[in-house]
Short mmCIF file of C-alpha atoms in Angstrom, two decimals:
data_model
loop_
_atom_site.label_atom_id
_atom_site.label_comp_id
_atom_site.label_asym_id
_atom_site.label_seq_id
_atom_site.Cartn_x
_atom_site.Cartn_y
_atom_site.Cartn_z
CA MET H 12 -91.05 71.71 45.18
CA ARG H 13 -88.26 72.02 42.64
CA PRO H 14 -89.37 74.15 39.68
CA GLU H 15 -89.85 72.28 36.43
CA CYS H 16 -87.75 74.71 34.43
CA ARG H 17 -85.28 77.23 35.76
CA THR H 18 -83.26 79.89 34.06
CA ALA H 19 -79.52 79.55 33.76
CA SER H 20 -78.88 82.78 35.65
CA ARG H 21 -76.91 81.22 38.48
CA LEU H 22 -74.84 79.16 36.07
CA ILE H 23 -73.95 81.71 33.45
CA VAL H 24 -71.24 84.22 32.79
CA ARG H 25 -72.32 87.21 30.77
CA VAL H 26 -69.93 87.83 27.94
CA GLY H 27 -71.50 91.00 26.62
CA PRO H 28 -74.84 92.53 25.62
CA ALA H 29 -76.92 90.42 23.28
CA VAL H 30 -76.97 91.55 19.67
CA SER H 31 -78.36 90.06 16.50
CA ILE H 32 -78.14 86.30 17.01
CA ALA H 33 -75.26 86.73 19.36
CA LEU H 34 -72.73 87.76 16.73
CA TRP H 35 -70.75 89.86 19.23
CA VAL H 36 -70.41 86.87 21.54
CA LEU H 37 -69.02 84.72 18.78
CA LEU H 38 -66.55 87.34 17.67
CA ALA H 39 -65.38 88.15 21.17
CA ALA H 40 -63.00 85.25 21.77
CA GLY H 41 -61.04 82.45 20.20
CA CYS H 42 -57.93 81.89 18.17
CA VAL H 43 -57.93 82.01 14.39
CA GLY H 44 -57.48 79.08 12.09
CA GLY H 45 -57.77 75.32 12.12
CA ARG H 46 -55.58 72.89 14.00
CA ALA H 47 -54.95 69.20 13.78
CA VAL H 48 -57.83 67.03 14.96
CA ALA H 49 -56.84 63.79 16.66
CA ASP H 50 -58.53 60.42 16.65
CA ALA H 51 -59.89 59.23 19.97
CA PRO H 52 -57.18 57.52 22.04
CA SER H 53 -57.12 53.78 22.56
CA GLU H 54 -58.60 52.62 25.85
CA ASP H 55 -55.23 51.49 27.21
CA ALA H 56 -53.45 54.74 26.43
CA THR H 57 -51.27 56.08 29.28
CA ARG H 58 -50.71 59.82 29.34
CA GLU H 59 -50.86 62.94 31.44
CA PRO H 60 -54.33 64.47 31.95
CA LEU H 61 -55.36 66.58 29.00
CA ALA H 62 -57.06 69.94 28.73
CA PRO H 63 -60.80 69.86 28.07
CA TYR H 64 -61.70 68.69 24.60
CA VAL H 65 -64.60 67.95 22.28
CA VAL H 66 -65.08 64.55 20.66
CA LEU H 67 -67.24 63.93 17.61
CA LEU H 68 -69.72 61.14 18.37
CA GLY H 69 -71.62 61.12 15.09
CA THR H 70 -71.60 62.75 11.66
CA ALA H 71 -74.84 61.75 9.90
CA GLN H 72 -78.11 63.57 9.34
CA ASP H 73 -80.83 62.97 11.95
CA ALA H 74 -81.86 59.52 10.72
CA GLY H 75 -78.34 58.12 10.46
CA SER H 76 -76.76 56.27 7.58
CA PRO H 77 -78.20 54.05 6.24
CA GLN H 78 -81.71 55.37 6.75
CA VAL H 79 -84.85 53.26 6.93
CA ASN H 80 -85.47 53.67 3.21
CA SER H 81 -81.86 53.37 2.04
CA PRO H 82 -81.61 50.81 -0.80
CA ALA H 83 -80.13 47.36 -0.40
CA ASP H 84 -76.98 48.39 -2.24
CA HIS H 85 -76.27 51.33 0.08
CA PRO H 86 -72.63 50.93 1.16
CA ALA H 87 -73.55 50.97 4.85
CA ARG H 88 -75.96 48.07 4.35
CA ILE H 89 -73.33 46.01 2.59
CA ASP H 90 -70.55 46.90 5.06
CA PRO H 91 -71.67 47.56 8.68
CA SER H 92 -68.39 49.39 9.37
CA LYS H 93 -69.66 52.17 7.11
CA ARG H 94 -72.69 52.90 9.29
CA ARG H 95 -72.86 56.45 10.60
CA TYR H 96 -74.45 57.70 13.83
CA ALA H 97 -76.49 60.91 13.88
CA THR H 98 -74.50 64.08 14.51
CA CYS H 99 -73.52 64.63 18.14
CA LEU H 100 -70.63 66.35 19.91
CA GLY H 101 -69.24 65.33 23.30
CA ILE H 102 -67.43 67.60 25.73
CA VAL H 103 -64.91 66.07 28.14
CA ASP H 104 -63.10 67.62 31.10
CA PRO H 105 -60.36 65.07 32.00
CA ALA H 106 -59.37 66.93 35.16
CA THR H 107 -62.76 66.24 36.74
CA GLY H 108 -64.01 63.30 34.70
CA ARG H 109 -67.12 65.27 33.76
CA ARG H 110 -68.81 64.82 30.38
CA TRP H 111 -71.58 66.50 28.41
CA MET H 112 -73.34 65.87 25.12
CA ILE H 113 -74.52 68.39 22.58
CA ASP H 114 -77.68 66.82 21.12
CA ALA H 115 -79.40 63.62 22.20
CA THR H 116 -79.78 61.54 19.05
CA PRO H 117 -81.55 58.26 18.25
CA ASP H 118 -78.07 56.72 18.62
CA PHE H 119 -77.84 57.91 22.24
CA ARG H 120 -77.02 54.47 23.70
CA GLU H 121 -73.94 53.93 21.58
CA GLN H 122 -72.84 57.55 21.79
CA ALA H 123 -73.14 57.68 25.58
CA TRP H 124 -70.86 54.66 25.74
CA LEU H 125 -68.35 56.21 23.33
CA LEU H 126 -68.37 59.37 25.43
CA SER H 127 -67.82 57.42 28.64
CA ARG H 128 -64.76 55.72 27.14
CA ALA H 129 -63.30 58.88 25.63
CA GLU H 130 -61.28 59.48 28.79
CA PRO H 131 -60.94 56.10 30.55
CA GLU H 132 -58.23 57.38 32.91
CA ALA H 133 -60.40 60.17 34.32
CA PRO H 134 -60.64 60.07 38.13
CA ALA H 135 -64.44 60.25 38.32
CA PRO H 136 -66.81 57.34 37.63
CA ILE H 137 -68.39 57.01 34.22
CA GLY H 138 -71.31 59.36 33.96
CA LEU H 139 -73.14 62.03 32.01
CA ASP H 140 -73.26 65.52 33.50
CA GLY H 141 -75.65 67.22 31.12
CA VAL H 142 -77.11 67.45 27.62
CA PHE H 143 -77.30 70.56 25.43
CA VAL H 144 -80.13 70.46 22.86
CA THR H 145 -80.02 72.43 19.61
CA HIS H 146 -83.65 71.98 18.49
CA ALA H 147 -86.74 69.81 18.20
CA HIS H 148 -85.96 67.68 15.15
CA ILE H 149 -85.67 63.93 15.65
CA GLY H 150 -81.89 63.67 15.44
CA HIS H 151 -81.30 66.22 18.17
CA TYR H 152 -83.57 65.51 21.14
CA THR H 153 -85.29 62.10 20.86
CA GLY H 154 -82.36 60.34 22.54
CA LEU H 155 -83.61 61.86 25.79
CA MET H 156 -85.98 58.87 25.96
CA PHE H 157 -83.03 56.81 27.17
CA VAL H 158 -82.58 58.84 30.36
CA GLY H 159 -86.06 57.90 31.65
CA HIS H 160 -87.02 55.19 34.13
CA GLU H 161 -87.23 52.53 31.37
CA SER H 162 -83.51 52.95 30.73
CA MET H 163 -80.97 55.08 32.65
CA GLY H 164 -83.33 56.26 35.35
CA ALA H 165 -81.36 59.49 35.57
CA HIS H 166 -82.01 61.93 38.40
CA ASP H 167 -82.05 65.67 37.71
CA LEU H 168 -79.82 65.37 34.63
CA PRO H 169 -79.38 68.97 33.42
CA VAL H 170 -80.85 69.49 29.95
CA TYR H 171 -79.84 72.88 28.55
CA ALA H 172 -82.28 74.23 25.96
CA ALA H 173 -83.70 77.48 24.61
CA PRO H 174 -87.03 78.74 26.04
CA ARG H 175 -89.42 77.26 23.47
CA MET H 176 -87.50 73.99 23.52
CA CYS H 177 -87.87 73.87 27.32
CA ALA H 178 -91.59 74.51 26.98
CA PHE H 179 -91.92 71.79 24.34
CA LEU H 180 -90.26 69.22 26.60
CA ARG H 181 -92.21 70.34 29.66
CA HIS H 182 -95.66 70.25 28.06
CA ASN H 183 -95.53 67.34 25.62
CA GLY H 184 -95.41 63.65 26.46
CA PRO H 185 -93.47 61.49 26.74
CA TRP H 186 -90.84 64.17 27.44
CA SER H 187 -92.98 65.80 30.12
CA GLN H 188 -92.71 62.57 32.11
CA LEU H 189 -88.96 63.03 32.30
CA VAL H 190 -89.59 66.37 34.00
CA ARG H 191 -92.36 65.04 36.22
CA TYR H 192 -90.27 62.07 37.40
CA ASP H 193 -87.23 64.32 37.96
CA ASN H 194 -85.19 62.40 35.38
CA ILE H 195 -84.16 65.71 33.85
CA GLU H 196 -83.86 69.28 35.07
CA LEU H 197 -84.52 71.85 32.35
CA VAL H 198 -82.06 74.74 32.29
CA GLU H 199 -83.28 77.58 30.10
CA LEU H 200 -80.67 79.12 27.81
CA THR H 201 -80.42 82.71 26.63
CA ALA H 202 -78.74 83.45 23.31
CA GLY H 203 -75.40 85.10 23.94
CA GLU H 204 -75.09 84.04 27.58
CA ALA H 205 -72.47 81.42 28.39
CA ILE H 206 -73.04 78.40 30.57
CA THR H 207 -69.97 77.86 32.75
CA LEU H 208 -69.05 74.18 33.05
CA SER H 209 -65.76 74.75 34.90
CA ASP H 210 -63.27 77.53 35.56
CA ASP H 211 -61.93 77.33 32.02
CA LEU H 212 -64.77 75.71 30.06
CA ARG H 213 -67.95 77.38 28.86
CA VAL H 214 -70.68 76.87 26.26
CA THR H 215 -72.50 79.76 24.55
CA PRO H 216 -75.74 79.32 22.55
CA PHE H 217 -76.59 81.40 19.49
CA LEU H 218 -79.74 81.50 17.34
CA VAL H 219 -79.72 80.24 13.75
CA PRO H 220 -82.44 80.28 11.06
CA HIS H 221 -83.83 76.78 10.55
CA ARG H 222 -87.28 75.18 10.51
CA GLN H 223 -88.92 75.97 13.86
CA GLU H 224 -92.10 73.89 13.92
CA TYR H 225 -91.85 73.26 17.68
CA ALA H 226 -88.94 75.28 19.02
CA GLU H 227 -86.23 77.75 18.14
CA VAL H 228 -82.92 76.46 16.77
CA VAL H 229 -79.53 77.16 18.30
CA GLY H 230 -75.91 76.33 17.68
CA PHE H 231 -73.16 76.37 20.28
CA ARG H 232 -69.71 77.78 20.76
CA VAL H 233 -67.49 75.84 23.18
CA ASP H 234 -64.57 77.74 24.72
CA GLY H 235 -61.75 76.07 26.62
CA PRO H 236 -58.62 77.49 28.22
CA GLU H 237 -56.82 77.97 24.91
CA ARG H 238 -59.05 77.05 21.95
CA SER H 239 -62.66 77.11 20.83
CA ALA H 240 -65.10 75.08 18.74
CA LEU H 241 -68.23 75.99 16.79
CA TYR H 242 -71.08 73.44 16.53
CA LEU H 243 -73.73 74.28 13.93
CA PRO H 244 -75.37 71.10 12.59
CA ASP H 245 -78.51 72.64 11.03
CA ILE H 246 -79.20 75.89 9.20
CA ASP H 247 -81.46 76.77 6.30
CA SER H 248 -79.11 79.13 4.46
CA TRP H 249 -75.87 81.02 4.98
CA ASP H 250 -77.43 83.91 2.99
CA GLU H 251 -80.44 84.08 5.33
CA TRP H 252 -78.13 84.14 8.33
CA ALA H 253 -75.96 86.84 6.77
CA ALA H 254 -79.08 88.97 6.24
CA GLN H 255 -79.63 88.76 10.00
CA GLY H 256 -76.09 89.89 10.77
CA SER H 257 -73.99 86.72 11.01
CA GLU H 258 -71.59 85.88 8.20
CA ILE H 259 -70.40 82.31 8.61
CA ALA H 260 -66.92 82.95 7.21
CA ASP H 261 -66.38 85.65 9.84
CA LEU H 262 -67.47 83.26 12.57
CA VAL H 263 -65.14 80.52 11.34
CA ARG H 264 -62.27 82.97 11.71
CA THR H 265 -63.01 83.37 15.42
CA VAL H 266 -62.70 79.67 16.35
CA ASP H 267 -60.14 76.88 15.99
CA VAL H 268 -62.49 74.22 14.68
CA ALA H 269 -65.97 74.61 13.13
CA TYR H 270 -68.38 71.67 12.79
CA LEU H 271 -70.84 72.84 10.13
CA ASP H 272 -74.02 71.68 8.42
CA ALA H 273 -73.19 69.70 5.29
CA THR H 274 -76.41 67.73 4.80
CA PHE H 275 -76.18 67.59 1.01
CA PHE H 276 -73.21 67.82 -1.31
CA ASP H 277 -75.16 69.35 -4.19
CA ASP H 278 -78.54 69.49 -5.91
CA GLY H 279 -79.56 66.39 -7.85
CA GLU H 280 -78.29 64.14 -5.07
CA ILE H 281 -81.66 62.50 -4.35
CA PRO H 282 -83.00 60.65 -7.41
CA GLY H 283 -86.44 61.76 -8.54
CA ARG H 284 -86.68 64.68 -6.09
CA ASP H 285 -86.65 68.40 -6.83
CA MET H 286 -84.20 69.68 -4.22
CA SER H 287 -84.61 73.37 -5.00
CA GLY H 288 -86.82 73.84 -1.94
CA PHE H 289 -84.69 71.75 0.40
CA PRO H 290 -83.02 73.75 3.17
CA HIS H 291 -79.37 73.36 4.22
CA PRO H 292 -76.35 74.86 2.43
CA ARG H 293 -74.79 72.46 -0.05
CA ILE H 294 -71.15 71.53 0.57
CA SER H 295 -70.28 72.72 -2.94
CA ALA H 296 -71.78 76.16 -2.22
CA SER H 297 -70.20 76.36 1.23
CA MET H 298 -66.75 75.69 -0.19
CA ASP H 299 -67.26 78.47 -2.74
CA ARG H 300 -68.35 80.82 0.04
CA PHE H 301 -65.28 79.92 2.10
CA GLU H 302 -62.78 80.53 -0.72
CA GLU H 303 -61.89 83.85 0.92
CA LEU H 304 -60.60 82.01 3.99
CA THR H 305 -56.89 81.38 4.34
CA PRO H 306 -55.69 77.77 4.03
CA GLU H 307 -55.37 77.57 7.82
CA GLU H 308 -58.89 78.92 8.31
CA ARG H 309 -60.30 76.47 5.75
CA GLY H 310 -58.58 73.71 7.68
CA ALA H 311 -60.76 74.57 10.67
CA VAL H 312 -63.94 73.52 8.84
CA ARG H 313 -65.24 70.00 9.51
CA PHE H 314 -68.37 69.10 7.56
CA ILE H 315 -70.99 67.15 9.57
CA HIS H 316 -74.68 66.18 9.47
CA LEU H 317 -74.29 64.40 6.12
CA ASN H 318 -77.44 62.85 4.63
CA HIS H 319 -77.36 59.14 3.78
CA THR H 320 -77.27 60.15 0.10
CA ASN H 321 -74.27 62.47 0.47
CA PRO H 322 -71.33 60.98 -1.45
CA ALA H 323 -68.81 62.99 0.58
CA GLN H 324 -69.41 60.69 3.56
CA TRP H 325 -67.36 57.99 1.82
CA GLU H 326 -63.60 58.11 1.48
CA ASN H 327 -62.07 58.23 -2.00
CA THR H 328 -65.20 59.42 -3.78
CA PRO H 329 -64.73 62.33 -6.20
CA GLU H 330 -66.78 64.51 -3.83
CA ARG H 331 -64.66 63.67 -0.79
CA ARG H 332 -61.47 64.25 -2.76
CA GLU H 333 -62.84 67.64 -3.87
CA VAL H 334 -63.49 68.61 -0.24
CA GLU H 335 -59.96 67.66 0.76
CA ARG H 336 -58.35 69.21 -2.32
CA ARG H 337 -59.90 72.54 -1.42
CA GLY H 338 -58.53 72.39 2.10
CA PHE H 339 -61.61 71.33 4.08
CA ALA H 340 -62.43 68.08 5.85
CA VAL H 341 -65.35 65.77 6.61
CA GLY H 342 -65.75 64.98 10.30
CA ARG H 343 -64.95 61.46 11.52
CA ARG H 344 -66.59 59.74 14.45
CA GLY H 345 -64.15 59.52 17.33
CA GLU H 346 -61.99 62.48 16.36
CA ARG H 347 -61.32 64.91 19.14
CA PHE H 348 -60.11 68.48 19.40
CA GLU H 349 -58.29 69.78 22.47
CA LEU H 350 -59.54 73.07 23.85
#
């Protein structure tokens, strides 16, 4: 009988001995500085096959924008074009037509379709070759319900997750049914050890401090043949991470694009709520922390995971203009970055 959860040992490439939250791994490779991020191509585009790339499939906090309790005058209720999907990153290898998702969100149906159309000229049929899960909060794993027999009816879809996350999925319904029915195959990750997706494409998990009610929390580094991307949608505090040995500004310097937690712009954003105990670094504080970065390095930062209250999600707001004036950017659904 196929084991319910296997380690990634036959799929990984060791990139060095593990150290505190895989800092060595993150510093070991990658070019410095940001590069232009392109919009997704039109479906009728004709071009030569591209190198592997990542494509941003969502930019909102777990519950999307608008949320269930967003008021009637929320811009995304008034104008459906302003709706935002929960944060998710796709990985595409045009040479093989293979595709992966990082995080399975409540918007999985729409995002799986967007991912399938990201490279319409790829030689392989439309499909999904695996899902990487960061942690057990609703915006990051609940989309797995769509791979079960009520929907996709997937067979042995690889789901890459850290040990406690694997155990959570294996032992708790309805996720355990996905394992029992062989809809998914759990592949256990080890911080600092890279999963090899192809000869020149690999994904490396690293631990981050964030609420761990059910499972540990990881981010991912994606390395292609020439460039690299950092995906870190949730963290409690840059200071807490630095105390454990990982300074975010140093990590940004080692990659070409960094998709970072930007849940709130600043305190006072949620009317009637004391936000002093809310986790997540504020965009305003992150920009101050990143002042030491060069203009090119600041250009690598793409803020994601924006709460439905975050004014920086809208173009031409004072907050968005402040982000852009200081040399950073807010991620846009459909943008892609060639690796």
